[in-house]
mmCIF file of C-alpha atoms in Angstrom:
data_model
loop_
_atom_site.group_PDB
_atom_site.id
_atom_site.type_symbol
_atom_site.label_atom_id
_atom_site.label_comp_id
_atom_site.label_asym_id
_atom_site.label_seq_id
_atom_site.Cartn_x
_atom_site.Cartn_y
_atom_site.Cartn_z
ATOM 1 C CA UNK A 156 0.000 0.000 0.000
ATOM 2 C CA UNK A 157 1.579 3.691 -0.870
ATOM 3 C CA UNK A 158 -1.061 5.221 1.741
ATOM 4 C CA UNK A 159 -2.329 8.867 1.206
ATOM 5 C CA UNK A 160 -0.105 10.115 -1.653
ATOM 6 C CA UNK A 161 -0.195 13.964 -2.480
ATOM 7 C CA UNK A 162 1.190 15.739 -4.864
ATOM 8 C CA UNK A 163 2.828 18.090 -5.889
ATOM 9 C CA UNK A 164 5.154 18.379 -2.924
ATOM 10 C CA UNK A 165 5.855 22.050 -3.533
ATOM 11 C CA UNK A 166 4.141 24.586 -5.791
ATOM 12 C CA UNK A 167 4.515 28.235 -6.024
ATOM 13 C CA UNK A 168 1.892 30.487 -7.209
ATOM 14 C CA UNK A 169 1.433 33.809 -8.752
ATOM 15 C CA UNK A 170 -1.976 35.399 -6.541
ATOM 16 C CA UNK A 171 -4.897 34.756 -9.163
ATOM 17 C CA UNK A 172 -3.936 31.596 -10.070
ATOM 18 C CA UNK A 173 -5.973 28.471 -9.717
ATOM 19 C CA UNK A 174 -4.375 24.947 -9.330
ATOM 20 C CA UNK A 175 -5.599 21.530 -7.917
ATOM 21 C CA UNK A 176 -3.507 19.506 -5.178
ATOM 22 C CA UNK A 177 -4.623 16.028 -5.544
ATOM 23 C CA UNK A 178 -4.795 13.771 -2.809
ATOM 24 C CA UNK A 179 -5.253 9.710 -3.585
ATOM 25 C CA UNK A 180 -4.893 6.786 -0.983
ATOM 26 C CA UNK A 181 -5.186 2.892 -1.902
ATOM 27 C CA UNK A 182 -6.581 1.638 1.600
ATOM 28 C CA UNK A 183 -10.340 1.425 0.516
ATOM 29 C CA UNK A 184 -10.584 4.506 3.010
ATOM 30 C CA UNK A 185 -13.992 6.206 3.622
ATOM 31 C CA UNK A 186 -13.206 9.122 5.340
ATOM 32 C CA UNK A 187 -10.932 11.918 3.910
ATOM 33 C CA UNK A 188 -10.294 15.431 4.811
ATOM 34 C CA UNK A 189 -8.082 18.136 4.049
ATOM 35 C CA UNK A 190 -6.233 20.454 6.251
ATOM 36 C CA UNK A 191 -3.962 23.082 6.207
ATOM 37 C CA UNK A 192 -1.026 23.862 8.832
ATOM 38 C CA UNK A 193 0.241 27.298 9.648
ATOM 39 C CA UNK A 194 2.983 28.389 12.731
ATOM 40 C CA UNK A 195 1.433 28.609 15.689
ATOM 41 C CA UNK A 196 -2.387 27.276 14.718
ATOM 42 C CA UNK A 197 -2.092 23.748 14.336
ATOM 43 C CA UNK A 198 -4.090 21.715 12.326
ATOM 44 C CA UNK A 199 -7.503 23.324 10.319
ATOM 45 C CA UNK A 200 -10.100 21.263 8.478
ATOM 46 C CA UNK A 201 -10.758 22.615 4.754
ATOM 47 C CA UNK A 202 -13.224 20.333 4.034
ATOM 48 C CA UNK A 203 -14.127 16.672 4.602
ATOM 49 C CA UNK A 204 -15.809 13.809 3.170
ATOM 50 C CA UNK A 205 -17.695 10.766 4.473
ATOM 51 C CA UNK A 206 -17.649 8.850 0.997
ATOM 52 C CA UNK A 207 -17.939 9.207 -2.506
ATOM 53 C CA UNK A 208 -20.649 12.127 -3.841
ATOM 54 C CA UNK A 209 -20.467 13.404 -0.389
ATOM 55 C CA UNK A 210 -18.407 16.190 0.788
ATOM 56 C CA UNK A 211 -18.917 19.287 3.717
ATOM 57 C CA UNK A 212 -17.203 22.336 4.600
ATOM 58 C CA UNK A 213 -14.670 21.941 7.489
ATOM 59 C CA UNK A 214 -13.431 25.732 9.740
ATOM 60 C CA UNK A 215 -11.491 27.479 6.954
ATOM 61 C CA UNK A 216 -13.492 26.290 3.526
ATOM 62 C CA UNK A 217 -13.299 29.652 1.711
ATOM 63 C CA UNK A 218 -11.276 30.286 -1.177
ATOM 64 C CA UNK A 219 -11.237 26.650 -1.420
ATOM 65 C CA UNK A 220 -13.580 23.683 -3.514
ATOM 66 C CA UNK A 221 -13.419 19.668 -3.526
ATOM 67 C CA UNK A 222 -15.212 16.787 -5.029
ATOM 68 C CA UNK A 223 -15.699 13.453 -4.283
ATOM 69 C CA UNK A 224 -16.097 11.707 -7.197
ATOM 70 C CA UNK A 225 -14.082 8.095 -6.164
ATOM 71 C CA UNK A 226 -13.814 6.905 -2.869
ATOM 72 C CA UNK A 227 -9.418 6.676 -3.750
ATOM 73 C CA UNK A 228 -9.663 10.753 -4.886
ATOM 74 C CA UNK A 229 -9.781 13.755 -3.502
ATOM 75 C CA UNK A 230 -8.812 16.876 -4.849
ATOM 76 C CA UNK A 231 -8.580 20.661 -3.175
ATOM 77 C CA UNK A 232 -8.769 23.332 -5.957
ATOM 78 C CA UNK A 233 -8.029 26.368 -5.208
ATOM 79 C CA UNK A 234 -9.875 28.634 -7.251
ATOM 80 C CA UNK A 235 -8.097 32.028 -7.014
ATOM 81 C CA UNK A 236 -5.148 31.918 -4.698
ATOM 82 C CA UNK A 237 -4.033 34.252 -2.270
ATOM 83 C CA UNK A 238 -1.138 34.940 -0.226
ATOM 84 C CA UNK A 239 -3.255 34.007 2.639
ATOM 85 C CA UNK A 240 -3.179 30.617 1.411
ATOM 86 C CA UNK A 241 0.381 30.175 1.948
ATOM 87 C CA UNK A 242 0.746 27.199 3.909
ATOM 88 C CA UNK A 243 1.464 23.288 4.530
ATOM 89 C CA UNK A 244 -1.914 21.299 2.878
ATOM 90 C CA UNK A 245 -2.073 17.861 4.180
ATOM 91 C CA UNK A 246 -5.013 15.606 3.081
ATOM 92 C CA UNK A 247 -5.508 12.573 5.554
ATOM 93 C CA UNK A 248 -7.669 9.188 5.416
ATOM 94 C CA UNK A 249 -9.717 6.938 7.446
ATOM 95 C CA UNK A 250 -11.671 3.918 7.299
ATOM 96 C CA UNK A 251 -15.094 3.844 8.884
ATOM 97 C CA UNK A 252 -15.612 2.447 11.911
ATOM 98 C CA UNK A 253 -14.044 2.930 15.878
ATOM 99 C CA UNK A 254 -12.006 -0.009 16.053
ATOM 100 C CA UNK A 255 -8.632 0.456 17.273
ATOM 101 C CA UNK A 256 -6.407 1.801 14.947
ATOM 102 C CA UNK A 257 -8.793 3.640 13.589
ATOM 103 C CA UNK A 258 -7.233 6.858 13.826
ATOM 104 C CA UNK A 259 -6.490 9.621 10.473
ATOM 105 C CA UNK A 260 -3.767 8.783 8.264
ATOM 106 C CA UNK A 261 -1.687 11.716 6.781
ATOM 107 C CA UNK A 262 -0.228 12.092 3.827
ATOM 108 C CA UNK A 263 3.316 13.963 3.235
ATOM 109 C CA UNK A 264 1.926 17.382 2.652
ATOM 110 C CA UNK A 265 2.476 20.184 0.313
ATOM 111 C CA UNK A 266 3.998 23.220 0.426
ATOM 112 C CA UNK A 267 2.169 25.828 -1.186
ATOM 113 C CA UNK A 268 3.567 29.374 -1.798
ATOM 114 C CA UNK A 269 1.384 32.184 -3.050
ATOM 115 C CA UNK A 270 3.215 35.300 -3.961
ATOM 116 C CA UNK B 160 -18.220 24.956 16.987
ATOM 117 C CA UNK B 161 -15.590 22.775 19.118
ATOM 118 C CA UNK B 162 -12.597 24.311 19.931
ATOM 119 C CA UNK B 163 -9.538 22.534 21.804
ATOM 120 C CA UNK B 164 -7.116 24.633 23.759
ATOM 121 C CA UNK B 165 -3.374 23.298 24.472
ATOM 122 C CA UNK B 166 -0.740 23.986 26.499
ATOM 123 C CA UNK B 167 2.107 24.399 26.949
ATOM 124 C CA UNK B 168 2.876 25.470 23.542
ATOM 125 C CA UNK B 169 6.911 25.013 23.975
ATOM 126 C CA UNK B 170 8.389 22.184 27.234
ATOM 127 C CA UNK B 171 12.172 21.366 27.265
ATOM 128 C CA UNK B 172 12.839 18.047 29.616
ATOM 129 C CA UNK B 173 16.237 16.426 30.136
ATOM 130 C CA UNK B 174 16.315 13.234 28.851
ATOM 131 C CA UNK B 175 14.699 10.612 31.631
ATOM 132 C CA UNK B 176 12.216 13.372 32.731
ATOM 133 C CA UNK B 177 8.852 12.910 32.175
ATOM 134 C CA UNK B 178 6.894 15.157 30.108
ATOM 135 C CA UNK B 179 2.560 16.359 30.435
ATOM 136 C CA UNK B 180 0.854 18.139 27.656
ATOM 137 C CA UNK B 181 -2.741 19.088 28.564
ATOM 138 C CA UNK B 182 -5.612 20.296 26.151
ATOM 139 C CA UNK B 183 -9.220 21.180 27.113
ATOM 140 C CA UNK B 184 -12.185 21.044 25.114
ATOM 141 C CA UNK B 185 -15.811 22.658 24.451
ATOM 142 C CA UNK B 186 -17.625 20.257 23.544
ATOM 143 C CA UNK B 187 -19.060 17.517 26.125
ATOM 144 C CA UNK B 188 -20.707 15.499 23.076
ATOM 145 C CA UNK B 189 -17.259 14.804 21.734
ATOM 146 C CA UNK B 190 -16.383 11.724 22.380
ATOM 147 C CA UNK B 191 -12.716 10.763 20.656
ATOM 148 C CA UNK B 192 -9.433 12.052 21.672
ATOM 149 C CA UNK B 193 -6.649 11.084 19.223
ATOM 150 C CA UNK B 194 -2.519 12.997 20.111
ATOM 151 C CA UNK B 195 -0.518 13.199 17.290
ATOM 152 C CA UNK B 196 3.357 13.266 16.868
ATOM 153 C CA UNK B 197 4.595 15.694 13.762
ATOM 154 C CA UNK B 198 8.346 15.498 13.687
ATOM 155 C CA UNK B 199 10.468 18.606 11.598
ATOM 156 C CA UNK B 200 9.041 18.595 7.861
ATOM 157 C CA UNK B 201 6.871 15.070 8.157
ATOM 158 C CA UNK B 202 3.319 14.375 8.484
ATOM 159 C CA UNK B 203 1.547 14.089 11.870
ATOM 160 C CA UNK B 204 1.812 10.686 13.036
ATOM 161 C CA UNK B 205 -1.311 9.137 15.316
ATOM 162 C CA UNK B 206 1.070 7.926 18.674
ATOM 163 C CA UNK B 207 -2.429 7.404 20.874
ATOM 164 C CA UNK B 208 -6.344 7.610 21.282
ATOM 165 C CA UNK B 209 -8.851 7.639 24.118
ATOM 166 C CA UNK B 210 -12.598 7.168 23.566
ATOM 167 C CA UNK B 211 -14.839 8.772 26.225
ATOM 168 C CA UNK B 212 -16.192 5.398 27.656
ATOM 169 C CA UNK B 213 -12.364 5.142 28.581
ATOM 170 C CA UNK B 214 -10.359 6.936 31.705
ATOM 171 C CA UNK B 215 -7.118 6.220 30.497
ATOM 172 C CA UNK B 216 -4.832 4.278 28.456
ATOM 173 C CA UNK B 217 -1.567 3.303 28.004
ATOM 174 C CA UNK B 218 1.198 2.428 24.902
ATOM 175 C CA UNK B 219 4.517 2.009 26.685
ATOM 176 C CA UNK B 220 5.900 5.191 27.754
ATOM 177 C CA UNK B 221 3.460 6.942 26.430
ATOM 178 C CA UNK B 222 -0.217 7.122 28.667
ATOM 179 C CA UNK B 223 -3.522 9.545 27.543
ATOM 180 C CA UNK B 224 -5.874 10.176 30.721
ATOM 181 C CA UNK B 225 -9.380 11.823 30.297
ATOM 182 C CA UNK B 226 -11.394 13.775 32.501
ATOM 183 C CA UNK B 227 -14.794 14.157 31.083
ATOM 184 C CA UNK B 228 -16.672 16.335 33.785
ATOM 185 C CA UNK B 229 -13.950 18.711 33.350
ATOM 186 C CA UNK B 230 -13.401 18.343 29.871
ATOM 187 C CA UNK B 231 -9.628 18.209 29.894
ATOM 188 C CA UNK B 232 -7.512 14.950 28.346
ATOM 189 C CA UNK B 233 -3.487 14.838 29.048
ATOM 190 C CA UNK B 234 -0.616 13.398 27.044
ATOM 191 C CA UNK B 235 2.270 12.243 29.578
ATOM 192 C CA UNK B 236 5.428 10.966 28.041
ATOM 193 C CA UNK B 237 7.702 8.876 30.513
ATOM 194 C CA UNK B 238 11.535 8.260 30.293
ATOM 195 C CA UNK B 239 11.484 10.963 27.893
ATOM 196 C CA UNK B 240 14.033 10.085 24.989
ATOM 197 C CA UNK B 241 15.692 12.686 22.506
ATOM 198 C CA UNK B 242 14.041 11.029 19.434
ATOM 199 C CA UNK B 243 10.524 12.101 21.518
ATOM 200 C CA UNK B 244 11.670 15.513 20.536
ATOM 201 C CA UNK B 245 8.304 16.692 18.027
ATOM 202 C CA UNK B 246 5.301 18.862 18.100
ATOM 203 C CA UNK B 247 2.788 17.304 19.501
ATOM 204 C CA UNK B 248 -1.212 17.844 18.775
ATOM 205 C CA UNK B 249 -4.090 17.350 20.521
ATOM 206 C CA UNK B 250 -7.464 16.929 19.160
ATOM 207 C CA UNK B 251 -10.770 15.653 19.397
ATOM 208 C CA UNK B 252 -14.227 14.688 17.237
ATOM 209 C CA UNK B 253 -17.677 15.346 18.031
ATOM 210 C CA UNK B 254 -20.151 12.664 18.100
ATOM 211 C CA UNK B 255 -21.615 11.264 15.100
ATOM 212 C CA UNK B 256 -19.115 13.822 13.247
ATOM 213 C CA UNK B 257 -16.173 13.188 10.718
ATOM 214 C CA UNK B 258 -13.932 16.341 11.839
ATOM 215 C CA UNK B 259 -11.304 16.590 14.163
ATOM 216 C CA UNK B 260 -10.220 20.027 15.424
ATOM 217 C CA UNK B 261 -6.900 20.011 16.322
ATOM 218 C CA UNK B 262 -5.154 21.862 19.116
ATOM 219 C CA UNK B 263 -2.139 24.725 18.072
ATOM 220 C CA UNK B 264 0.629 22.064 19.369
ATOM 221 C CA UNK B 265 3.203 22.006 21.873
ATOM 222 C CA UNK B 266 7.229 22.031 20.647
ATOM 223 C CA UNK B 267 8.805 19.251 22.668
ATOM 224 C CA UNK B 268 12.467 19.484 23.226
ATOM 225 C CA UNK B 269 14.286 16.342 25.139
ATOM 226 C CA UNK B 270 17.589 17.217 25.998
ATOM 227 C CA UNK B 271 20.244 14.964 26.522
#
């Protein structure tokens, strides 16, 4: 299993400029969400999705749009970027259920400069 | 909304020390308490858990206690190690929800 993969690692942006991270995992995963990680606030949710055709808006969902369209994909677009949107974007995974183990798995992130 | 307060948000130990992380939350419907370990430029790593039917629980050195009538959960390290060096989040899910809010992490530095 490769996990959550992301890509691209790093991107840099001109402010305007729309792009798509994509986010894929290979562990039959239900759950998937995306956050984003800035110094000195932790962890946010973007938005999050319970299955396939089904996604909400997490804390911090402006600026931002995904779809749901396989349970293995999810992709954050960002539809005109700002240099508020500098930051880390990790997408994580989880498989339904509360047994143990059970917990979010993260992918390697991306490193998204908007200038 | 939920929203999960932690502290201390830097701790430096000597090595062998133990080390406490505490976080407080809003919410009394949530009911899951995951910490996770994010080392320099990685991804957060899941080191622990705690449901709310549960007081506390233990993984080696590593123990999660939860006090639900005062809605605080704590991380406690023991032996402390200089490979335990790491932020550190807390966070916790609402029941019947998907989301986790996270804590704003605490920089843990394990000196020799």
């Amino acid at each position: 299993n490769a996990g959550v993969t992301q890509t691209p690692k790093f991107q840099v942006l001109k402010t305007g400029q729309s792009m798509t991270l994509q986010c894929a995992q290979d562990m039959n995963h239900e759950y998937m969400s995306w956050y984003r990680q800035d110094p000195g606030m932790g962890l946010r949710l973007i938005h999050y999705s319970v299955g396939a055709g089904i996604t909400d808006q997490g804390e911090v969902p402006n600026g931002y749009n995904v779809s749901r369209s396989t349970t293995e994909d999810f992709p954050l677009r960002l539809l005109s970027a700002a240099p508020s949107q500098t930051s880390v974007y990790f997408c994580a995974s989880k498989k339904k259920g509360t047994a143990p183990n059970y917990g979010y798995t993260f992918g390697s992130g991306t490193r998204l400069t908007v200038v | 909304g939920e929203n999960v307060e932690q502290h201390p948000s830097t701790l430096s130990v000597q090595e062998g020390d133990s080390a406490v992380i505490k976080c407080t939350y809003s919410d009394s419907a949530s009911n899951y308490f995951p910490w996770y370990k994010q080392e320099l430029g990685k991804r957060p790593q899941l080191i622990i858990d705690i449901r709310s039917n549960v007081g506390e629980k233990k993984d080696q050195r590593i123990a999660v206690t939860l006090n639900k009538t005062a809605k605080h959960f704590s991380l406690h390290i023991t032996e402390t190690q200089p490979e335990d060096s790491a932020v550190y989040f807390c966070a916790s899910r609402l029941t019947g929800f998907q989301k986790l809010v996270f804590g704003t992490g605490t920089r843990l530095l394990v000196s020799p």
